[in-house]
């Protein structure tokens, strides 16, 4: 019960702080539009004045690049939230000068992290829906998939995203300034997961590496369900792989956090930045 | 006195930047997040190894070179936005803005000094990208004289933008998202990844009102020999006029914001 209170209080505090900044709320709705325009207009320019998507059809198996990009981008938004909100959470507290106070509360830091994860997950799932809706309304994407299948794939991805976010947050607390690391890690995921193109575009070695990342399976599952309408039994292998990634990453994340906890307490560097 | 303040601020910023070596090294590889996803998207549209769609708009189907030049030019726009604007936000959150503002040095000197480190970092990033793309077979045919003609007014425009962003930061307090969106939108509309000629009419008009569009187009023309939107010298005249206008408006906005926060006593609020 007390654990739930810690998680709930942390998540609630984060949401209240986001809502305190109207620009943050505005960005939540505007970013997907901007990002969508960037990608869809790039695709249109590459297709040329005639709008020929023959190349895309042969490489992606569909000429509907708007929906292909919509699902990839909406999934990317979830990763983005995990890295910026959960991954940078400890650093944010450090910047505000509140990290010692949070760390000194009788609540375990792992529960506080779970609170951040809840705040981030809720925001990211709303972001997913908002992104797809805006692609649908403004950029020519069209929904014809299996919504339940997409929901199952996203739910199965959450443990892996949480584990990765905690692992990353621990790394950030060690390295301190890490915005560039966020860009880099996000970039590697963006390239390998095939957010904007079919994986077959990558060289063979990169394709082989890509399948070792949970994000690749997440995007694959979302496209299978959302673009091709795959039924739940067809999605089971992807869901199983995502849950396995989740189990490993949650353990790794908790270990990294425990190591970080010991380190900053021993060295007294909680507030050093 | 002012230039000593510029140098002192720049040295301080660079020292703070290198205090985080992990971040400093990672920043050099920022391009990984942006260039390959677009490059591979381009490959997905290839027909028999070429991009006829792009060639119809830009006069080249070498999307890798087109992207590299656009990314480097966009990097300097980001540097203006983040180096000047966001640096003020950093001073606010770390509680040092009032102290910096009270120093007996012109405030523009502080802003210019803070921008120097971002420009240096961006120049090094550009070097890394050029080297990497050269190794991957991307080739340029630079017309250095034309490139310099574009770069000089481009720099004036960038500082004008930076001043405007600094004004926004002083008033809006937590503007990260706004800076991020506006800089992204501006770079996209200026054609950092696609030829502006491919935009529909409303976006095209918006793009033609921005100095960065002419700077990006001129640089690409100078380095890649792409077909310019307008004759090169017409573009240059427009770029100079818009750069001066941007610098003037940026300066006026910064002065007004500075006065407003000092009168309201909200300089350090965040």
Coordinates of C-alpha atoms in Angstrom, one line a residue:
Chain A
X1 CA 0.0 0.0 0.0
X2 CA 2.7 2.4 1.0
X3 CA 4.6 1.4 -2.2
X4 CA 1.6 2.4 -4.3
X5 CA 1.5 5.7 -2.5
X6 CA 5.1 6.4 -3.3
X7 CA 4.6 5.5 -7.0
X8 CA 1.3 7.5 -7.2
X9 CA 2.8 10.6 -5.4
X10 CA 5.8 10.7 -7.7
X11 CA 3.7 10.3 -10.9
X12 CA 1.2 12.9 -9.7
X13 CA 4.0 15.4 -8.9
X14 CA 5.5 14.9 -12.4
X15 CA 2.2 15.5 -14.1
X16 CA 1.5 18.6 -12.0
X17 CA 4.9 20.0 -12.9
X18 CA 4.3 19.4 -16.6
X19 CA 1.0 21.1 -16.5
X20 CA 2.5 24.1 -14.8
X21 CA 4.3 24.9 -18.0
X22 CA 1.7 25.7 -20.8
X23 CA 4.5 25.5 -23.4
X24 CA 5.2 21.9 -22.4
X25 CA 1.6 21.0 -22.9
X26 CA 1.5 22.8 -26.2
X27 CA 4.7 21.0 -27.3
X28 CA 3.0 17.7 -26.5
X29 CA 0.5 18.3 -29.3
X30 CA 2.7 20.3 -31.6
X31 CA 5.7 18.0 -31.8
X32 CA 3.9 15.1 -33.5
X33 CA 2.6 17.5 -36.2
X34 CA 6.0 19.0 -36.8
X35 CA 7.7 15.6 -36.8
X36 CA 5.0 14.2 -39.1
X37 CA 5.3 17.1 -41.5
X38 CA 9.1 16.6 -41.6
X39 CA 8.9 13.0 -42.5
X40 CA 5.9 12.9 -44.8
X41 CA 7.1 15.9 -46.8
X42 CA 10.5 14.3 -47.0
X43 CA 8.9 11.2 -48.4
X44 CA 6.8 13.3 -50.8
X45 CA 9.9 15.1 -52.0
X46 CA 11.7 11.8 -52.5
X47 CA 8.8 10.4 -54.5
X48 CA 9.1 13.4 -56.8
X49 CA 6.5 15.7 -58.5
X50 CA 4.7 12.6 -60.0
X51 CA 4.3 11.2 -56.4
X52 CA 5.8 7.9 -57.6
X53 CA 6.3 5.5 -54.7
X54 CA 7.3 2.5 -56.7
X55 CA 10.7 2.3 -55.0
X56 CA 9.0 2.4 -51.6
X57 CA 6.4 -0.2 -52.6
X58 CA 9.1 -2.7 -53.6
X59 CA 11.2 -2.1 -50.5
X60 CA 8.5 -1.9 -47.8
X61 CA 5.7 -3.9 -49.4
X62 CA 3.3 -1.0 -49.3
X63 CA 3.0 2.3 -51.1
X64 CA 1.2 3.8 -48.2
X65 CA 4.3 5.6 -46.7
X66 CA 2.2 7.9 -44.6
X67 CA 0.7 5.1 -42.5
X68 CA 4.1 3.3 -42.4
X69 CA 5.7 6.5 -41.1
X70 CA 2.8 7.3 -38.7
X71 CA 3.2 4.0 -36.9
X72 CA 7.0 4.2 -36.8
X73 CA 6.9 7.8 -35.5
X74 CA 4.2 7.1 -32.9
X75 CA 6.2 4.2 -31.5
X76 CA 9.3 6.4 -31.6
X77 CA 7.5 9.0 -29.4
X78 CA 7.2 6.3 -26.7
X79 CA 11.0 5.7 -26.8
X80 CA 11.6 9.4 -26.8
X81 CA 9.6 9.8 -23.6
X82 CA 11.3 6.9 -21.9
X83 CA 14.7 8.4 -22.5
X84 CA 13.9 12.1 -21.8
X85 CA 11.5 11.6 -18.9
X86 CA 12.6 8.4 -17.2
X87 CA 16.2 8.3 -18.4
X88 CA 16.9 11.9 -17.4
X89 CA 14.7 11.9 -14.2
X90 CA 17.6 11.8 -11.7
X91 CA 19.5 14.4 -13.6
X92 CA 16.4 16.7 -13.6
X93 CA 16.2 16.4 -9.8
X94 CA 19.8 17.2 -9.6
X95 CA 19.3 20.3 -11.7
X96 CA 16.4 21.5 -9.6
X97 CA 18.5 20.8 -6.4
X98 CA 15.9 18.3 -5.1
X99 CA 17.8 15.1 -5.6
X100 CA 19.1 14.8 -2.1
X101 CA 15.6 15.5 -0.6
X102 CA 14.1 12.8 -2.8
X103 CA 16.9 10.3 -2.1
X104 CA 16.7 11.0 1.7
X105 CA 13.0 10.2 1.9
X106 CA 12.2 6.8 3.6
X107 CA 10.9 5.5 0.2
X108 CA 13.3 3.3 -1.8
X109 CA 14.6 5.1 -4.8
X110 CA 13.5 2.1 -7.0
X111 CA 9.8 3.0 -6.1
X112 CA 10.4 6.6 -6.9
X113 CA 11.8 5.5 -10.3
X114 CA 8.7 3.4 -10.8
X115 CA 6.6 6.5 -10.2
X116 CA 8.6 8.3 -12.9
X117 CA 8.0 5.3 -15.2
X118 CA 4.2 5.5 -14.6
X119 CA 4.2 9.2 -15.4
X120 CA 6.3 8.7 -18.5
X121 CA 4.4 5.6 -19.7
X122 CA 1.0 7.4 -19.4
X123 CA 2.4 10.4 -21.2
X124 CA 4.0 8.3 -23.9
X125 CA 0.9 6.3 -24.6
X126 CA -1.2 9.4 -24.9
X127 CA 1.5 10.7 -27.2
X128 CA 1.3 7.6 -29.3
X129 CA -2.4 8.1 -29.9
X130 CA -2.1 11.8 -30.5
X131 CA 0.7 11.2 -33.0
X132 CA -1.2 8.7 -35.0
X133 CA -4.4 10.8 -34.9
X134 CA -2.6 13.8 -36.3
X135 CA -1.0 11.8 -39.1
X136 CA -4.5 10.4 -39.8
X137 CA -6.1 13.9 -39.8
X138 CA -3.4 16.0 -41.5
X139 CA -1.0 13.8 -43.4
X140 CA -2.9 11.1 -45.2
X141 CA -2.3 8.1 -42.9
X142 CA -5.2 5.7 -42.5
X143 CA -5.9 3.3 -39.7
X144 CA -7.0 -0.1 -40.9
X145 CA -5.2 -2.4 -38.4
X146 CA -5.9 -4.4 -35.3
X147 CA -6.1 -1.9 -32.3
X148 CA -6.1 -4.7 -29.7
X149 CA -3.0 -6.1 -31.2
X150 CA -1.2 -2.8 -31.1
X151 CA -2.3 -2.4 -27.4
X152 CA -0.9 -5.8 -26.6
X153 CA 2.4 -5.1 -28.3
X154 CA 2.8 -1.8 -26.5
X155 CA 1.9 -3.3 -23.1
X156 CA 4.4 -6.1 -23.7
X157 CA 7.1 -3.4 -24.5
X158 CA 6.6 -1.5 -21.2
X159 CA 8.9 -3.6 -19.0
X160 CA 11.7 -3.4 -21.5
X161 CA 11.3 0.4 -21.7
X162 CA 11.2 0.7 -17.9
X163 CA 14.3 -1.4 -17.5
X164 CA 16.1 0.5 -20.1
X165 CA 15.0 3.8 -18.7
X166 CA 16.3 2.9 -15.2
X167 CA 19.6 1.7 -16.6
X168 CA 20.0 4.9 -18.6
X169 CA 19.0 7.1 -15.6
X170 CA 21.7 5.3 -13.5
X171 CA 24.3 5.9 -16.2
X172 CA 23.3 9.6 -16.4
X173 CA 23.8 10.0 -12.7
X174 CA 27.3 8.7 -13.1
X175 CA 28.1 10.7 -16.2
X176 CA 26.2 13.8 -15.1
X177 CA 25.6 15.8 -18.3
X178 CA 24.1 13.3 -20.8
X179 CA 21.8 15.1 -23.3
X180 CA 24.2 14.0 -26.1
X181 CA 24.0 10.4 -24.9
X182 CA 20.2 10.6 -25.2
X183 CA 20.6 11.8 -28.8
X184 CA 23.1 9.1 -29.5
X185 CA 21.2 6.2 -27.9
X186 CA 17.9 7.4 -29.5
X187 CA 19.7 7.6 -32.8
X188 CA 20.9 4.1 -32.6
X189 CA 17.4 2.9 -31.8
X190 CA 15.9 5.0 -34.5
X191 CA 18.3 3.6 -37.1
X192 CA 18.1 0.0 -36.0
X193 CA 14.4 -0.2 -35.4
X194 CA 13.5 1.0 -38.8
X195 CA 11.3 3.9 -37.6
X196 CA 11.3 5.6 -41.0
X197 CA 12.1 2.8 -43.4
X198 CA 11.9 -1.0 -43.8
X199 CA 14.7 -2.9 -42.0
X200 CA 15.8 -4.4 -45.3
X201 CA 17.4 -1.1 -46.2
X202 CA 20.1 -1.6 -43.6
X203 CA 23.3 -3.5 -44.4
X204 CA 23.2 -7.2 -43.3
X205 CA 25.4 -6.8 -40.2
X206 CA 23.2 -3.9 -39.0
X207 CA 20.1 -5.9 -39.6
X208 CA 21.5 -8.8 -37.5
X209 CA 22.4 -6.3 -34.7
X210 CA 19.0 -4.7 -34.9
X211 CA 17.1 -7.8 -33.8
X212 CA 19.0 -7.7 -30.5
X213 CA 17.2 -4.5 -29.6
X214 CA 13.7 -4.5 -28.0
X215 CA 12.7 -1.4 -30.0
X216 CA 13.1 -3.3 -33.3
X217 CA 10.6 -5.9 -32.2
X218 CA 8.3 -3.2 -30.8
X219 CA 8.1 -1.4 -34.1
X220 CA 7.8 -4.6 -36.0
X221 CA 4.9 -5.7 -33.8
X222 CA 3.1 -2.3 -34.0
X223 CA 3.4 -2.4 -37.8
X224 CA 2.3 -6.0 -38.1
X225 CA -0.9 -5.2 -36.1
X226 CA -1.4 -1.6 -37.1
X227 CA -0.5 -1.7 -40.8
X228 CA -1.1 -5.3 -41.8
X229 CA -3.9 -6.1 -39.3
X230 CA -2.1 -9.2 -37.8
X231 CA -4.3 -11.2 -35.4
X232 CA -3.2 -11.9 -31.8
X233 CA -1.8 -15.4 -32.5
X234 CA 0.5 -14.0 -35.2
X235 CA 1.8 -11.4 -32.7
X236 CA 2.6 -14.0 -30.0
X237 CA 6.3 -14.5 -31.0
X238 CA 6.9 -10.7 -31.0
X239 CA 5.2 -10.4 -27.6
X240 CA 7.2 -13.2 -26.2
X241 CA 10.5 -11.7 -27.3
X242 CA 9.5 -8.3 -25.9
X243 CA 8.6 -9.8 -22.5
X244 CA 12.0 -11.7 -22.4
X245 CA 13.8 -8.4 -23.2
X246 CA 11.7 -6.8 -20.4
X247 CA 12.7 -9.5 -17.8
X248 CA 16.5 -9.0 -18.6
X249 CA 16.4 -5.2 -18.7
X250 CA 14.4 -4.8 -15.5
X251 CA 17.0 -6.9 -13.6
X252 CA 19.9 -5.0 -15.2
X253 CA 18.2 -1.7 -14.5
X254 CA 17.6 -2.5 -10.9
X255 CA 21.2 -3.7 -10.4
X256 CA 22.5 -0.5 -12.0
X257 CA 20.3 1.6 -9.8
X258 CA 21.4 -0.3 -6.6
X259 CA 25.1 0.2 -7.7
X260 CA 24.4 3.9 -8.3
X261 CA 22.7 4.2 -4.9
X262 CA 25.7 2.7 -3.1
X263 CA 28.1 4.8 -5.1
X264 CA 26.6 8.2 -4.6
X265 CA 25.9 7.6 -0.9
X266 CA 29.5 6.4 -0.3
X267 CA 31.1 9.3 -2.3
X268 CA 28.6 11.9 -1.2
X269 CA 28.1 13.0 -4.7
X270 CA 24.3 13.1 -4.8
X271 CA 24.1 16.8 -5.4
X272 CA 27.3 17.2 -7.3
X273 CA 26.8 18.4 -10.9
Chain B
X1 CA 36.2 45.7 -22.4
X2 CA 33.4 44.2 -24.3
X3 CA 35.6 41.8 -26.1
X4 CA 37.4 40.8 -22.9
X5 CA 33.9 39.8 -21.6
X6 CA 33.2 37.9 -24.8
X7 CA 36.5 35.9 -24.4
X8 CA 36.0 35.4 -20.7
X9 CA 32.5 34.1 -21.2
X10 CA 33.5 31.8 -24.0
X11 CA 36.4 30.4 -22.0
X12 CA 34.1 29.8 -19.1
X13 CA 31.6 28.0 -21.3
X14 CA 34.2 25.9 -22.9
X15 CA 35.6 24.9 -19.6
X16 CA 32.2 24.0 -18.3
X17 CA 31.6 22.0 -21.5
X18 CA 34.7 20.0 -21.1
X19 CA 34.0 19.3 -17.5
X20 CA 31.7 16.6 -18.8
X21 CA 34.0 14.7 -21.1
X22 CA 31.4 11.9 -21.7
X23 CA 28.9 14.4 -23.0
X24 CA 31.5 16.3 -25.0
X25 CA 32.6 13.2 -26.9
X26 CA 29.0 12.0 -27.4
X27 CA 28.0 15.4 -28.8
X28 CA 30.4 14.9 -31.7
X29 CA 28.3 11.9 -32.8
X30 CA 24.9 13.7 -32.7
X31 CA 24.6 13.2 -36.4
X32 CA 23.9 9.5 -35.8
X33 CA 20.5 10.4 -34.5
X34 CA 19.5 12.4 -37.6
X35 CA 21.4 11.6 -40.8
X36 CA 21.1 7.8 -41.2
X37 CA 17.3 7.6 -40.6
X38 CA 16.8 10.1 -43.5
X39 CA 19.5 8.6 -45.7
X40 CA 17.9 5.1 -45.4
X41 CA 14.4 6.6 -46.0
X42 CA 15.9 8.0 -49.2
X43 CA 17.2 4.5 -50.1
X44 CA 13.8 3.1 -49.7
X45 CA 12.6 5.4 -52.5
X46 CA 15.4 4.5 -54.9
X47 CA 14.5 3.1 -58.3
X48 CA 17.4 1.2 -59.9
X49 CA 19.9 2.9 -57.6
X50 CA 18.9 6.5 -58.3
X51 CA 16.4 9.0 -56.9
X52 CA 14.6 10.5 -59.9
X53 CA 12.1 12.2 -57.6
X54 CA 14.8 14.2 -55.8
X55 CA 16.6 15.0 -59.0
X56 CA 13.5 16.5 -60.5
X57 CA 13.3 19.0 -57.6
X58 CA 17.0 19.6 -56.8
X59 CA 19.0 18.9 -59.9
X60 CA 20.9 16.1 -58.1
X61 CA 19.9 12.7 -57.0
X62 CA 22.9 12.4 -54.5
X63 CA 20.7 12.4 -51.4
X64 CA 23.6 11.7 -49.0
X65 CA 25.6 14.8 -50.1
X66 CA 22.3 16.8 -50.1
X67 CA 21.6 15.7 -46.5
X68 CA 25.1 16.2 -45.2
X69 CA 25.2 19.9 -46.4
X70 CA 21.8 20.5 -45.0
X71 CA 22.6 18.9 -41.7
X72 CA 25.7 21.0 -41.3
X73 CA 23.9 24.2 -42.1
X74 CA 21.1 23.3 -39.8
X75 CA 23.6 22.6 -37.0
X76 CA 24.6 26.3 -37.0
X77 CA 21.0 27.3 -36.7
X78 CA 20.6 25.0 -33.7
X79 CA 23.8 26.5 -32.3
X80 CA 22.3 30.0 -32.5
X81 CA 19.1 28.8 -30.8
X82 CA 20.7 26.7 -28.1
X83 CA 24.0 28.4 -27.7
X84 CA 22.5 31.8 -27.0
X85 CA 18.9 31.1 -25.9
X86 CA 19.3 28.0 -23.9
X87 CA 22.5 29.2 -22.2
X88 CA 20.4 31.8 -20.5
X89 CA 18.1 29.1 -19.2
X90 CA 21.1 27.3 -17.8
X91 CA 22.1 30.4 -16.0
X92 CA 18.6 30.8 -14.6
X93 CA 18.3 27.2 -13.3
X94 CA 21.8 27.2 -11.8
X95 CA 21.0 30.5 -10.1
X96 CA 23.8 32.5 -11.7
X97 CA 21.9 34.7 -14.1
X98 CA 21.6 37.7 -11.8
X99 CA 25.3 37.6 -11.0
X100 CA 26.2 37.5 -14.7
X101 CA 23.7 40.3 -15.5
X102 CA 25.2 42.5 -12.8
X103 CA 28.7 42.2 -14.2
X104 CA 30.1 45.5 -15.6
X105 CA 30.0 44.2 -19.2
X106 CA 27.4 44.6 -22.0
X107 CA 24.9 41.9 -22.0
X108 CA 25.3 41.2 -25.7
X109 CA 28.9 40.3 -24.9
X110 CA 27.7 37.6 -22.5
X111 CA 25.4 36.2 -25.1
X112 CA 28.0 36.3 -27.9
X113 CA 30.5 34.7 -25.5
X114 CA 28.1 31.9 -24.7
X115 CA 27.4 31.3 -28.3
X116 CA 31.1 30.8 -29.2
X117 CA 31.4 27.4 -27.6
X118 CA 28.4 26.1 -29.5
X119 CA 29.8 27.4 -32.7
X120 CA 33.1 25.8 -32.0
X121 CA 31.4 22.5 -31.1
X122 CA 29.2 22.7 -34.2
X123 CA 32.3 23.3 -36.4
X124 CA 34.0 20.3 -35.0
X125 CA 30.8 18.2 -35.5
X126 CA 30.7 19.4 -39.1
X127 CA 34.3 18.3 -39.5
X128 CA 33.5 14.8 -38.1
X129 CA 30.5 14.5 -40.4
X130 CA 32.5 15.6 -43.5
X131 CA 35.2 13.2 -42.7
X132 CA 32.8 10.3 -42.1
X133 CA 30.8 11.1 -45.3
X134 CA 34.1 11.4 -47.3
X135 CA 35.1 7.9 -46.1
X136 CA 31.7 6.6 -47.2
X137 CA 32.2 8.0 -50.7
X138 CA 30.3 11.3 -50.5
X139 CA 32.0 13.9 -52.7
X140 CA 31.7 17.7 -52.9
X141 CA 32.8 20.2 -55.5
X142 CA 33.2 23.3 -53.4
X143 CA 33.1 26.8 -54.8
X144 CA 34.7 28.4 -51.7
X145 CA 34.2 32.0 -52.8
X146 CA 30.5 31.6 -53.2
X147 CA 30.3 29.7 -49.9
X148 CA 31.9 32.6 -48.0
X149 CA 29.5 35.0 -49.7
X150 CA 26.7 33.1 -48.2
X151 CA 28.2 32.3 -44.8
X152 CA 28.8 36.0 -43.8
X153 CA 25.3 37.3 -44.0
X154 CA 24.1 33.8 -42.7
X155 CA 26.1 34.4 -39.5
X156 CA 24.5 37.8 -39.0
X157 CA 21.1 36.2 -39.4
X158 CA 22.0 33.5 -36.8
X159 CA 22.9 36.1 -34.2
X160 CA 19.7 37.9 -34.8
X161 CA 17.8 34.7 -34.2
X162 CA 19.9 34.0 -31.1
X163 CA 19.0 37.4 -29.7
X164 CA 15.3 36.8 -30.3
X165 CA 15.5 33.4 -28.6
X166 CA 17.3 35.0 -25.6
X167 CA 14.4 37.5 -25.4
X168 CA 11.9 34.6 -25.4
X169 CA 13.8 32.7 -22.7
X170 CA 13.9 35.8 -20.4
X171 CA 10.1 36.1 -20.7
X172 CA 8.8 32.5 -21.1
X173 CA 11.2 31.0 -18.5
X174 CA 11.0 27.3 -19.5
X175 CA 11.3 27.5 -23.3
X176 CA 13.1 24.2 -24.1
X177 CA 10.2 22.8 -26.0
X178 CA 9.6 26.0 -27.8
X179 CA 13.2 26.4 -28.8
X180 CA 13.3 22.8 -29.9
X181 CA 10.1 23.1 -32.0
X182 CA 10.9 26.5 -33.6
X183 CA 14.5 25.5 -34.5
X184 CA 13.3 22.2 -35.9
X185 CA 10.5 23.8 -37.9
X186 CA 12.7 26.6 -39.2
X187 CA 15.4 24.1 -40.3
X188 CA 12.8 21.9 -42.0
X189 CA 11.2 24.8 -43.8
X190 CA 14.6 26.1 -44.9
X191 CA 15.2 22.8 -46.6
X192 CA 17.6 21.0 -44.3
X193 CA 16.5 17.6 -45.7
X194 CA 14.4 18.3 -48.8
X195 CA 14.4 20.8 -51.6
X196 CA 12.1 23.7 -50.7
X197 CA 10.7 23.6 -54.3
X198 CA 8.9 20.4 -53.3
X199 CA 6.7 22.2 -50.7
X200 CA 3.1 23.1 -51.4
X201 CA 2.4 26.9 -51.9
X202 CA 1.7 28.0 -48.3
X203 CA 4.8 26.3 -46.9
X204 CA 6.9 27.5 -49.9
X205 CA 5.9 31.2 -49.2
X206 CA 6.7 30.7 -45.5
X207 CA 10.1 29.2 -46.4
X208 CA 10.9 32.1 -48.8
X209 CA 10.4 34.6 -45.9
X210 CA 13.2 33.1 -43.9
X211 CA 16.9 34.1 -44.4
X212 CA 18.0 30.5 -43.6
X213 CA 16.3 29.2 -46.8
X214 CA 18.5 31.3 -49.0
X215 CA 21.6 30.4 -46.9
X216 CA 20.9 26.7 -47.1
X217 CA 20.1 26.9 -50.8
X218 CA 23.2 29.0 -51.5
X219 CA 25.5 26.8 -49.6
X220 CA 24.2 23.7 -51.4
X221 CA 24.6 25.5 -54.8
X222 CA 28.2 26.4 -53.8
X223 CA 29.1 23.0 -52.6
X224 CA 27.1 20.6 -54.7
X225 CA 26.2 22.6 -57.8
X226 CA 22.4 22.1 -57.1
X227 CA 19.9 24.2 -59.0
X228 CA 19.3 27.3 -56.9
X229 CA 15.8 28.5 -56.1
X230 CA 16.6 31.9 -57.6
X231 CA 19.7 33.2 -59.4
X232 CA 22.6 33.1 -57.0
X233 CA 23.2 36.8 -56.7
X234 CA 19.4 37.5 -56.2
X235 CA 19.4 35.0 -53.4
X236 CA 22.5 36.7 -51.9
X237 CA 20.8 40.1 -51.9
X238 CA 17.6 38.7 -50.3
X239 CA 19.8 36.9 -47.7
X240 CA 21.6 40.1 -46.8
X241 CA 18.3 42.1 -46.4
X242 CA 16.6 39.4 -44.4
X243 CA 19.7 38.9 -42.2
X244 CA 19.9 42.6 -41.3
X245 CA 16.1 42.6 -40.6
X246 CA 16.5 39.5 -38.4
X247 CA 19.4 41.0 -36.5
X248 CA 17.5 44.3 -36.0
X249 CA 14.3 42.7 -34.8
X250 CA 16.3 40.3 -32.5
X251 CA 18.1 43.2 -30.9
X252 CA 14.9 45.2 -30.3
X253 CA 13.2 42.1 -28.8
X254 CA 16.1 41.4 -26.5
X255 CA 16.2 44.9 -25.2
X256 CA 12.5 44.9 -24.5
X257 CA 12.6 41.6 -22.7
X258 CA 15.6 42.6 -20.7
X259 CA 13.9 45.8 -19.6
X260 CA 10.7 43.9 -18.8
X261 CA 12.3 41.3 -16.5
X262 CA 14.4 43.9 -14.7
X263 CA 11.4 46.2 -14.1
X264 CA 9.3 43.2 -13.0
X265 CA 12.1 41.8 -10.8
X266 CA 11.7 38.4 -12.5
X267 CA 15.1 38.0 -14.0
X268 CA 16.1 34.8 -12.2
X269 CA 12.6 33.2 -12.0
X270 CA 12.3 29.9 -13.7

